[in-house]
XYZ file of N, CA and C in Angstrom:
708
model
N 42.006 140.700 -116.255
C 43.256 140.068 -116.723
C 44.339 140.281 -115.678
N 45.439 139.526 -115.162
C 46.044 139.422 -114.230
C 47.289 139.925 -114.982
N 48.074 140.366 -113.993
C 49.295 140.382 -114.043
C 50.232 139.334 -115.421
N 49.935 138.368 -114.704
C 50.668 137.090 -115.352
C 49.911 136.556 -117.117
N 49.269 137.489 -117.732
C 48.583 137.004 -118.397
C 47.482 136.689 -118.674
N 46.812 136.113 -119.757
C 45.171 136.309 -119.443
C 44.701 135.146 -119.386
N 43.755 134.902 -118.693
C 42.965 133.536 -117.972
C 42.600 132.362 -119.176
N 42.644 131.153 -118.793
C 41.957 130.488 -119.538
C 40.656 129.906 -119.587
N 40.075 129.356 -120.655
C 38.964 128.821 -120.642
C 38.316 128.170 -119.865
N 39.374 127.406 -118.977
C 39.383 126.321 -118.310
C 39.138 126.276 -116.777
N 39.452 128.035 -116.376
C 39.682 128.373 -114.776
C 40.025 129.517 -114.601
N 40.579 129.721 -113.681
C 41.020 131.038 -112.921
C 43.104 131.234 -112.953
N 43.320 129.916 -112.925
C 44.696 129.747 -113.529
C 45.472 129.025 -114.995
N 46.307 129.029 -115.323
C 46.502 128.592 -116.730
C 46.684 127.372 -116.643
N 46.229 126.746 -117.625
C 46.541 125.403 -117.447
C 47.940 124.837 -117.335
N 48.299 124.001 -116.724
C 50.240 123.544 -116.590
C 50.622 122.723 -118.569
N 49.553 122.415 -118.579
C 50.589 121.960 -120.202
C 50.710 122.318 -120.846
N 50.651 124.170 -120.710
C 50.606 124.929 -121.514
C 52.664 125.535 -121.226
N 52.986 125.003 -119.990
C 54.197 125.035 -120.084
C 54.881 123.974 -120.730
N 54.510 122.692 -121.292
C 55.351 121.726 -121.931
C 54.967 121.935 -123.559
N 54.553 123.251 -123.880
C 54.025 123.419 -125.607
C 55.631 123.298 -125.913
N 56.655 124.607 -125.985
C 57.520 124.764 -126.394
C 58.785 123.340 -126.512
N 58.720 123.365 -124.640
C 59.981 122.356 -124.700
C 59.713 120.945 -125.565
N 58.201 120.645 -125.624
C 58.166 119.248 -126.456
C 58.389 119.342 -127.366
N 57.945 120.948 -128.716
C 57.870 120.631 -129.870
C 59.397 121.024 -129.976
N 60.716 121.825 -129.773
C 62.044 122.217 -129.501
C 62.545 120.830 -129.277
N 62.096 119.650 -128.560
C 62.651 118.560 -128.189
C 62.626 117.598 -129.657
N 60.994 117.459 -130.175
C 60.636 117.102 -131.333
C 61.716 117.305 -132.686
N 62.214 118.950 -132.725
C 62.776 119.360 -133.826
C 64.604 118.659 -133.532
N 64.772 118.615 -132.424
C 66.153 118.708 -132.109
C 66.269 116.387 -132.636
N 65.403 115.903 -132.063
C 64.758 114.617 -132.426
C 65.165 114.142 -133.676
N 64.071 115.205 -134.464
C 64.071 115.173 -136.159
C 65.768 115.080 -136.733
N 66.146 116.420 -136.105
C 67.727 116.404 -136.843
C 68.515 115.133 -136.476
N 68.436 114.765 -135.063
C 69.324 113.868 -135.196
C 69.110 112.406 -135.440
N 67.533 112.046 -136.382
C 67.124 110.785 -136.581
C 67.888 111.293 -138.535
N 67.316 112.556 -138.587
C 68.013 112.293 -140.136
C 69.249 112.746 -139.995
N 70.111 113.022 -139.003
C 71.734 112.863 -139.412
C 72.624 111.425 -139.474
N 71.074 110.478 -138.643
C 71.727 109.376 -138.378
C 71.656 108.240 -139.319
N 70.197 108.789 -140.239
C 70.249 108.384 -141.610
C 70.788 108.751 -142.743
N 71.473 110.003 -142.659
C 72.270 110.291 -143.734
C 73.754 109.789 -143.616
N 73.693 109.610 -142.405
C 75.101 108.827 -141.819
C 75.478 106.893 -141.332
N 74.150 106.563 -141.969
C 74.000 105.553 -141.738
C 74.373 104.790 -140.200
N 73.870 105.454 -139.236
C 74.266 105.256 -137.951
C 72.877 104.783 -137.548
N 73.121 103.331 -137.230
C 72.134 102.436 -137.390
C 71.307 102.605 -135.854
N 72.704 102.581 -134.537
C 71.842 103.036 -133.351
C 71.649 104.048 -132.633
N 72.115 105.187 -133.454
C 71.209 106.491 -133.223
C 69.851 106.418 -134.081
N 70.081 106.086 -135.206
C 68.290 106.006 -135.745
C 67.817 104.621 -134.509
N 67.832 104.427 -134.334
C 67.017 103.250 -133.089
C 66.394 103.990 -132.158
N 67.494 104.762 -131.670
C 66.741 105.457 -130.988
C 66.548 106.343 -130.871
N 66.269 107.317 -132.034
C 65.806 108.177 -132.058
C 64.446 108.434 -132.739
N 64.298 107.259 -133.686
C 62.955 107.249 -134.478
C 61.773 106.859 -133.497
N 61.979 106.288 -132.465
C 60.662 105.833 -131.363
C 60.233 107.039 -131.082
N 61.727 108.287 -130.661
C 60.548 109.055 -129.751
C 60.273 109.985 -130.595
N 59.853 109.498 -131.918
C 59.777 110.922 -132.749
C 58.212 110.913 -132.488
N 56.829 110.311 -132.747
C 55.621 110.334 -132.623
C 55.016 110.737 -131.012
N 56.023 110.338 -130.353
C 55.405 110.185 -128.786
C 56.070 111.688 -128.109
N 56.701 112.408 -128.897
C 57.065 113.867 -128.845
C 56.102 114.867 -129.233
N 55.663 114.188 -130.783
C 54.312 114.906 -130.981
C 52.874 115.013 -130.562
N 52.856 114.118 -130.356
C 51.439 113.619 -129.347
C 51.238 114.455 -128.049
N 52.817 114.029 -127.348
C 52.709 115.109 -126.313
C 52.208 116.669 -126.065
N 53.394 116.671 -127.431
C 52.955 118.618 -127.806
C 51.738 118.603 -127.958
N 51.053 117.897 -129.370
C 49.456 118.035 -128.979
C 48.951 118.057 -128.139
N 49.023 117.248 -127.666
C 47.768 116.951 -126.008
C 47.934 118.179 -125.219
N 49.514 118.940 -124.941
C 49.370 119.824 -124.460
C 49.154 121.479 -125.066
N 48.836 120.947 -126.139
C 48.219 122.626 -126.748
C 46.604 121.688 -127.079
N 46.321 120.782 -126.615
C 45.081 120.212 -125.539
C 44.304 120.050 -126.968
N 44.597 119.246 -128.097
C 44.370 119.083 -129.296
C 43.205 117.834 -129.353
N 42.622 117.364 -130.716
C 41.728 116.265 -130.590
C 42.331 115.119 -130.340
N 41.443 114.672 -129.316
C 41.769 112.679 -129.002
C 42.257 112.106 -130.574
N 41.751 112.237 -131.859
C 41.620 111.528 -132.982
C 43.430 111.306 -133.547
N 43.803 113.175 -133.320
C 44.793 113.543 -133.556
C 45.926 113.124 -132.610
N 45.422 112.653 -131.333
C 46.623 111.804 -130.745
C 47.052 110.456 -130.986
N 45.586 110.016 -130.758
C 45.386 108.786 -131.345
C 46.803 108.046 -132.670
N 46.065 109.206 -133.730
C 46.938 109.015 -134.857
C 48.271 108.726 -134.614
N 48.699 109.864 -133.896
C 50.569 109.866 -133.857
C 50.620 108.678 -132.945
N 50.318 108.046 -132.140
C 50.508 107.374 -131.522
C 50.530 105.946 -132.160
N 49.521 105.663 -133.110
C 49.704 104.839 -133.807
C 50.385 104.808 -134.730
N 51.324 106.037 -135.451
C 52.301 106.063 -135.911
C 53.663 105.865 -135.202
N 53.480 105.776 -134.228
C 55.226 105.439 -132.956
C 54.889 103.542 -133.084
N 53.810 102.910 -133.418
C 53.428 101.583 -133.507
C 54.397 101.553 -134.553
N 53.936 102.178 -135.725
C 54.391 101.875 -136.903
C 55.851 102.262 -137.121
N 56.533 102.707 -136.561
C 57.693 103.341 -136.436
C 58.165 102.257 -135.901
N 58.258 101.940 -134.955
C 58.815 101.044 -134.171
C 58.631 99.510 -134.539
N 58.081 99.450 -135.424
C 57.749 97.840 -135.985
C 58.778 97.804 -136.784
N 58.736 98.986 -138.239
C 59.443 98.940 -139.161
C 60.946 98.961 -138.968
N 61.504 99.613 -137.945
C 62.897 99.259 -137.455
C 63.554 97.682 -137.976
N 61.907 97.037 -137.741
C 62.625 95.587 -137.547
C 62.604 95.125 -138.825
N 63.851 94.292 -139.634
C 63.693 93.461 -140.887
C 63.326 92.655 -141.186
N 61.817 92.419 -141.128
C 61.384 90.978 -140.987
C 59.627 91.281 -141.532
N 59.349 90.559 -142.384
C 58.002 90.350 -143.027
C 57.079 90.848 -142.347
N 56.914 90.058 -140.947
C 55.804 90.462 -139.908
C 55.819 91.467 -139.141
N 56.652 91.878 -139.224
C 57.280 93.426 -138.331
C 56.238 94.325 -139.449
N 57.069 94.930 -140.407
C 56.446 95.335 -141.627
C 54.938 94.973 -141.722
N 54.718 94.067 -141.613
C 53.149 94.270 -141.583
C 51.868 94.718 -140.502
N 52.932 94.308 -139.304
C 51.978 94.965 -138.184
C 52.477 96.492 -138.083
N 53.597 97.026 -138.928
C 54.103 98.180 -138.514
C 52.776 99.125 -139.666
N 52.984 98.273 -140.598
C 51.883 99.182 -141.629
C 50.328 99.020 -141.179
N 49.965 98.295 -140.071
C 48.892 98.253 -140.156
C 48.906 99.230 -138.551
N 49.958 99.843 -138.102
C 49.938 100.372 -136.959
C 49.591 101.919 -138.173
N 49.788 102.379 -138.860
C 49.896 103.642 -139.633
C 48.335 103.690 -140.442
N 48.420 102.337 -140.786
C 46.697 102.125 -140.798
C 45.595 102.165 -139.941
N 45.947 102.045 -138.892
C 44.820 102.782 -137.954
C 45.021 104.401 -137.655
N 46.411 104.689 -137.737
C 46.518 105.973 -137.521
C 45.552 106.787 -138.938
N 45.656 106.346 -140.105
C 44.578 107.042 -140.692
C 43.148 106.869 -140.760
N 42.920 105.715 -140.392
C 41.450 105.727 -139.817
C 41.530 107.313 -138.725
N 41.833 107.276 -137.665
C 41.840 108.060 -136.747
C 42.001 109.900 -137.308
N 42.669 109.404 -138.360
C 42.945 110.533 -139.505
C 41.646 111.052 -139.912
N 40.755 110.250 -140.271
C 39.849 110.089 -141.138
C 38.649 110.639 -140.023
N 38.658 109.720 -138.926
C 37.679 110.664 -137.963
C 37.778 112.099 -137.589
N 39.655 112.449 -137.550
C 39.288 113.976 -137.145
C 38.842 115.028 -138.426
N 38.770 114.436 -139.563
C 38.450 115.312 -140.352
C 36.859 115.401 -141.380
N 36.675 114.280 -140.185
C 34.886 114.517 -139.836
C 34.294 114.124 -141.481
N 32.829 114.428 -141.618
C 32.435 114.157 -143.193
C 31.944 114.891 -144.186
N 32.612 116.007 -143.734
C 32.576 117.280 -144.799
C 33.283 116.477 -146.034
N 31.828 117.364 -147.053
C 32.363 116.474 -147.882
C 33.349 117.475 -149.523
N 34.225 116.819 -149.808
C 35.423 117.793 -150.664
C 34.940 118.143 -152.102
N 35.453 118.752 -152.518
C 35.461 118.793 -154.021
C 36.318 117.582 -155.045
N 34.923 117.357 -156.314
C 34.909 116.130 -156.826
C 36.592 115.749 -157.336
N 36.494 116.958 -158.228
C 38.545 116.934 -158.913
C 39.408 116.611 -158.597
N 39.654 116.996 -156.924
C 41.018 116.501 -156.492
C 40.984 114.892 -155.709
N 39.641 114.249 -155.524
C 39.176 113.049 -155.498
C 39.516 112.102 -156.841
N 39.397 112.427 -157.986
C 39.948 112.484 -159.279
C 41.154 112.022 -159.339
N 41.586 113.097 -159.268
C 43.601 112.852 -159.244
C 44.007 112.183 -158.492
N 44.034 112.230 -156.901
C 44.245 111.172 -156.338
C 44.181 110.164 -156.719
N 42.831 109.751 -157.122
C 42.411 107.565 -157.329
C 43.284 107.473 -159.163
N 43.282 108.609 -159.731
C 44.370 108.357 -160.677
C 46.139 108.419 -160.517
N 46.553 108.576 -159.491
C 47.616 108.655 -159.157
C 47.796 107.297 -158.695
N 46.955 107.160 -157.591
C 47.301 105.722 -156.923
C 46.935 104.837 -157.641
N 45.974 104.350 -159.039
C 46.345 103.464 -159.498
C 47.147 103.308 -160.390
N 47.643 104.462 -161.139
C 48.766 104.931 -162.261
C 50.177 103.869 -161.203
N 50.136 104.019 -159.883
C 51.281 104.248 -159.066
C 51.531 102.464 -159.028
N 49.997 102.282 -158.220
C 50.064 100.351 -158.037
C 50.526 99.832 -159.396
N 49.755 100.618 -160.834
C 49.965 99.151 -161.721
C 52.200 99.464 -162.026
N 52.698 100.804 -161.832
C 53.863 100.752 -162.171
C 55.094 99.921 -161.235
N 54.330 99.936 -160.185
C 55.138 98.657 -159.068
C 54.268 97.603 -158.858
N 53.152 96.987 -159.272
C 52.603 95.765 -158.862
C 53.788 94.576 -159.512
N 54.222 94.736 -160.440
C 54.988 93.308 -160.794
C 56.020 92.820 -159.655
N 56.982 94.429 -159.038
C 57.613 94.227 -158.448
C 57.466 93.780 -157.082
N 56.500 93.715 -156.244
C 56.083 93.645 -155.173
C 55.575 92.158 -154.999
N 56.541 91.604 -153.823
C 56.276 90.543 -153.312
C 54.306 89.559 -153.479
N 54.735 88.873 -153.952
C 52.907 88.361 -154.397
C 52.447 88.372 -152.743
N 52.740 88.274 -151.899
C 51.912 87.959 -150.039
C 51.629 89.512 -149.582
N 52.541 90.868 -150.375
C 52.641 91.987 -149.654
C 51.332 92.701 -151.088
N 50.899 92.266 -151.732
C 50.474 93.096 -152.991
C 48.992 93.536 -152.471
N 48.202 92.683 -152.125
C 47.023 92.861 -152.004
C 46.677 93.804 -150.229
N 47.658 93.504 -149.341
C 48.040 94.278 -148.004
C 48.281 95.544 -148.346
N 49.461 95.820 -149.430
C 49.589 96.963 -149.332
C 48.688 97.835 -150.415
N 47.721 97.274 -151.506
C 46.783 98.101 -152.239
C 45.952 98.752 -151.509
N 45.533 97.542 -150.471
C 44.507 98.063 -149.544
C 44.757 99.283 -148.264
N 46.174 98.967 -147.950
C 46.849 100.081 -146.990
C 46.925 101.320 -148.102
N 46.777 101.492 -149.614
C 47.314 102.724 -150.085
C 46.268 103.210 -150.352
N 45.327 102.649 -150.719
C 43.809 102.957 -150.870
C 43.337 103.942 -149.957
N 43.561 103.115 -148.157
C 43.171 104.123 -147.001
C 44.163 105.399 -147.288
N 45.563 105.717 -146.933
C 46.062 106.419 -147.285
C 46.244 107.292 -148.084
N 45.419 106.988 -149.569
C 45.312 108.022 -150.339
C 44.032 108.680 -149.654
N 42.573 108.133 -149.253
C 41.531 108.913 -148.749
C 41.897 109.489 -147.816
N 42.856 109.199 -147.032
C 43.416 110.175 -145.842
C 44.130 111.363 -146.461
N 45.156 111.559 -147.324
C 45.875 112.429 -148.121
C 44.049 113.310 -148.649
N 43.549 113.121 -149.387
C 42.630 113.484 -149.893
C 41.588 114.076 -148.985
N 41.461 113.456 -147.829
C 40.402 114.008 -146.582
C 40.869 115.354 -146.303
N 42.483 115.250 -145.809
C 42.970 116.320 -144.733
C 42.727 117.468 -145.355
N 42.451 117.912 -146.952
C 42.198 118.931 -147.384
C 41.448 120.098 -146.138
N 40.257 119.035 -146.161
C 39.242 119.827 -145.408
C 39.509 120.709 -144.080
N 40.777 120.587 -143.234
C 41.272 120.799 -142.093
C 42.594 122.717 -142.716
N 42.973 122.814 -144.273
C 43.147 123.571 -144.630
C 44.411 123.079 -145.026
N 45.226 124.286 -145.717
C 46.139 123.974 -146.756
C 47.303 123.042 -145.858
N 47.254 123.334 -144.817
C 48.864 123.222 -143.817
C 48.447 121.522 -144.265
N 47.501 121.149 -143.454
C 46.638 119.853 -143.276
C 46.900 118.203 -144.740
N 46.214 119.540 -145.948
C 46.683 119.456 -147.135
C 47.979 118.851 -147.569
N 48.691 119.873 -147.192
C 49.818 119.224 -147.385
C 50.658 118.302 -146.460
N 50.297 118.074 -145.638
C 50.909 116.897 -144.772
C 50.338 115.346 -145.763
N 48.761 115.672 -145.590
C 48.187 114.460 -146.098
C 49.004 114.157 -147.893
N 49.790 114.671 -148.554
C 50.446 114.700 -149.714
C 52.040 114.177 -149.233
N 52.611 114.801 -148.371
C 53.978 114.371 -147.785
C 53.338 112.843 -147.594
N 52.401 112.947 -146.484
C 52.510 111.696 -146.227
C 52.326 110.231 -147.420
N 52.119 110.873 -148.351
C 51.469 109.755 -149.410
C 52.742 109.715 -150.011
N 53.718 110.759 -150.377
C 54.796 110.789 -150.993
C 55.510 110.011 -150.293
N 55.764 110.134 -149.057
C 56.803 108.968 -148.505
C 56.793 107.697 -148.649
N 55.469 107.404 -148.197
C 55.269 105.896 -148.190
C 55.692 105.326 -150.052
N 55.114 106.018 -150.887
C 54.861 105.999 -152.083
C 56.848 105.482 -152.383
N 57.492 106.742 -151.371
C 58.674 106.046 -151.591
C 59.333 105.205 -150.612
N 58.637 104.429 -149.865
C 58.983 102.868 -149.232
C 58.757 102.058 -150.288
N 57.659 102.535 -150.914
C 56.810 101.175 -151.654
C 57.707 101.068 -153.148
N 58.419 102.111 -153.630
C 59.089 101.959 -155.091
C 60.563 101.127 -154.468
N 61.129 101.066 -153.296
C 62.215 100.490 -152.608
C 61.730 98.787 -152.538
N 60.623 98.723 -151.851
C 60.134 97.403 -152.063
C 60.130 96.739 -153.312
N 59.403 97.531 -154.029
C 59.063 97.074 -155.487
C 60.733 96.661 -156.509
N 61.496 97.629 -155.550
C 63.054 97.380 -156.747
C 62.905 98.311 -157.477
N 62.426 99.637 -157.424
C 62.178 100.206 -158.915
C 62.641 101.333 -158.441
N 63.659 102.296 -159.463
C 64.756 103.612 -159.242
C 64.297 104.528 -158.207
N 65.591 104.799 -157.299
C 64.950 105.382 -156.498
C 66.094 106.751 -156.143
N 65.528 107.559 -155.107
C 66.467 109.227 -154.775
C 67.702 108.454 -154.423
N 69.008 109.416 -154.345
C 70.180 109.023 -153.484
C 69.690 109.011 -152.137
N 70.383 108.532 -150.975
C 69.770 108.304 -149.730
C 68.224 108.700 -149.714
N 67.539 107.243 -150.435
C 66.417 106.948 -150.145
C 65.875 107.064 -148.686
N 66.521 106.169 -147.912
C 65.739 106.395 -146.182
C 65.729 107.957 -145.794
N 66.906 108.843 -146.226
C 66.619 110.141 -145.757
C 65.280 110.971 -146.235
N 65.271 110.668 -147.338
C 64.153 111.571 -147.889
C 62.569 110.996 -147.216
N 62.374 109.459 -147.157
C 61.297 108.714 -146.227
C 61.178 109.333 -145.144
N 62.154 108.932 -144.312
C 62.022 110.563 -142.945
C 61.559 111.616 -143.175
N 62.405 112.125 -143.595
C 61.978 113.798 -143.891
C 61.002 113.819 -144.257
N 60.099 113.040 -145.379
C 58.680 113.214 -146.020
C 58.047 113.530 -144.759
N 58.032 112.083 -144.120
C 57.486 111.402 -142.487
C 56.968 112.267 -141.784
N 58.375 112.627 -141.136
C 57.991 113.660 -139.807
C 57.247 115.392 -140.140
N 58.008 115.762 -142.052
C 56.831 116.779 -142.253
C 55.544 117.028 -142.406
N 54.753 115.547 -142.746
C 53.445 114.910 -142.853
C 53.013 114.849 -141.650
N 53.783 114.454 -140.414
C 52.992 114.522 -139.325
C 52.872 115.581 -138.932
N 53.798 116.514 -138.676
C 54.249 117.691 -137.872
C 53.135 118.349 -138.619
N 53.067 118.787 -140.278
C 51.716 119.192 -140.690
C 50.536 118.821 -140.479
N 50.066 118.006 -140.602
C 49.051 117.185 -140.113
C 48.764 117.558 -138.702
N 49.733 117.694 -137.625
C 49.549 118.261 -136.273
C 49.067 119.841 -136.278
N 49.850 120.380 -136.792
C 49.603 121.934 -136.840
C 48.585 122.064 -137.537
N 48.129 121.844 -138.823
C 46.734 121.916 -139.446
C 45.392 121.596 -138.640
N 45.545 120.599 -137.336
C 45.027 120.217 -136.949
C 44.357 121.338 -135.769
N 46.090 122.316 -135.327
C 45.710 122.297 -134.352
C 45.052 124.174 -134.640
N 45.414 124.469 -135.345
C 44.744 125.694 -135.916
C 43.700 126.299 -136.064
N 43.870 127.889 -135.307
C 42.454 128.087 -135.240
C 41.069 128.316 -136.451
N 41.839 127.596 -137.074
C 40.600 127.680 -138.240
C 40.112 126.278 -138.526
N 41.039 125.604 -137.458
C 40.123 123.637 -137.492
C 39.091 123.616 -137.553
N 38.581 124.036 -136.323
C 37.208 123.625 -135.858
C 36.009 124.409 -137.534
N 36.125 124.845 -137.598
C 35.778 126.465 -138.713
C 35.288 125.127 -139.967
N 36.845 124.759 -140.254
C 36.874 123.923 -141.846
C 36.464 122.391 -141.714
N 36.748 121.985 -140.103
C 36.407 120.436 -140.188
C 34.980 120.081 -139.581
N 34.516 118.975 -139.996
C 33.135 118.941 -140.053
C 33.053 117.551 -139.277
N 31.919 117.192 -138.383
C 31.176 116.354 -137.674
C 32.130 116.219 -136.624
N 32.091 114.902 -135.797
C 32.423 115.014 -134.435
C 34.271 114.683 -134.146
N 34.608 115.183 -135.205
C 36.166 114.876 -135.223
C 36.288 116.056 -135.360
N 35.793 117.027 -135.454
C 36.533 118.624 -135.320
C 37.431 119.365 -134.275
N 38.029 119.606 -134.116
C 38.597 120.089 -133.108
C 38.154 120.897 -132.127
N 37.816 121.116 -131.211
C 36.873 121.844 -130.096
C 37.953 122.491 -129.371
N 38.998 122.016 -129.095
C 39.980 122.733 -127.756
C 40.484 124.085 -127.886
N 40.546 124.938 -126.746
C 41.523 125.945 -127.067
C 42.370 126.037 -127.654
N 43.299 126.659 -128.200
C 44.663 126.936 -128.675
C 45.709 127.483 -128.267
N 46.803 127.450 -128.223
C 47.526 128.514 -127.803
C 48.764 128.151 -128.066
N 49.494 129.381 -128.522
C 50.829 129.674 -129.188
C 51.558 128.492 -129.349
N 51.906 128.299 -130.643
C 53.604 127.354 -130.787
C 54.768 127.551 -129.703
């Protein structure tokens, strides 16, 4: 062991993106605050630009605490979906949801095909249809059958991440909660005081969990087939 610390897996010196762990995810958090001050403040072009680089902050950090392809993948296709939805317009919205829809496919690969316990498979598919039939009236007849099928994936993604451990768990639940509250906004049906704030906040804690669950050394351990996590780790 050297002076400077102890060697990595990888070589005789440390790897360099092990110096961009901190400043990305510190950049990430500082990000977060000021996309939701700008939604609690209704400051239309600080959220502009601040919601793009919220996914492509995390990705980074992953990649450099040298995390699964699946798990970049994902966030990355969530900065799709981020960046669509900005825009007010039918087709925006739909390629933006179908950018979040591949991100849980990609979801779905890193958490391999270990397979869960029957019960909480249960609750889920009773939640989400308890959920569709209480907003189906309200929901645009062209967006109804798009978005059953987008909540469908999304609930098996919420329901998969179990397997990756509790952190994981609960991202895949944030994340269902948020959307859950886009979709009661669509629908017209009662919603929190500053609705968009709480959508964020769900958001970025669903991913940020979802990242860290991911990247934990007990991934590889709990997740099963070729989406498991293999990479080293190292410190937040």
């Amino acid at each position: 062991m050297s002076a400077a610390g102890p060697l990595t897996n990888a070589g005789p010196f440390p790897d360099r993106r092990e110096r961009l762990v901190r400043p990305l995810l510190l950049a990430f958090f500082a990000v977060c605050a000021a996309d939701l001050v700008a939604v609690l403040t209704d400051s239309g072009l600080a959220h502009l630009v601040a919601k793009p680089l919220l996914m492509p902050l995390l990705a980074g950090y992953a990649a450099a605490r040298r995390g699964p392809r699946p798990l970049i993948a994902a966030l990355l296709c969530g900065w799709v979906g981020d960046t669509f939805l900005l825009a007010d317009a039918d087709a925006a919205f739909l390629i933006g949801m179908g950018g979040f829809a591949a991100g849980h496919l990609c979801y779905l690969r890193l958490f391999g095909r270990a397979r869960g316990p029957l019960l909480p498979a249960v609750l889920y598919a009773v939640v989400l249809g308890a959920f569709l039939a209480l907003i189906w009236q309200g929901l645009p007849a062209g967006l109804r059958l798009p978005l059953s099928g987008y909540s469908l994936l999304l609930t098996a993604m919420a329901y998969r991440s179990r397997v990756l451990g509790r952190c994981a768990a609960a991202g895949g639940a944030l994340f269902l909660l948020s959307d859950a509250l886009i979709a009661t906004g669509i629908a017209d049906r009662p919603q929190l005081p500053a609705p968009d704030f709480w959508v964020m906040l769900t958001y970025v804690a669903a991913q940020l969990l979802l990242t860290l669950g991911a990247l934990a050394p007990g991934a590889r351990r709990l997740g099963a087939g070729p989406g498991a996590y293999r990479g080293r780790r190292s410190g937040i």
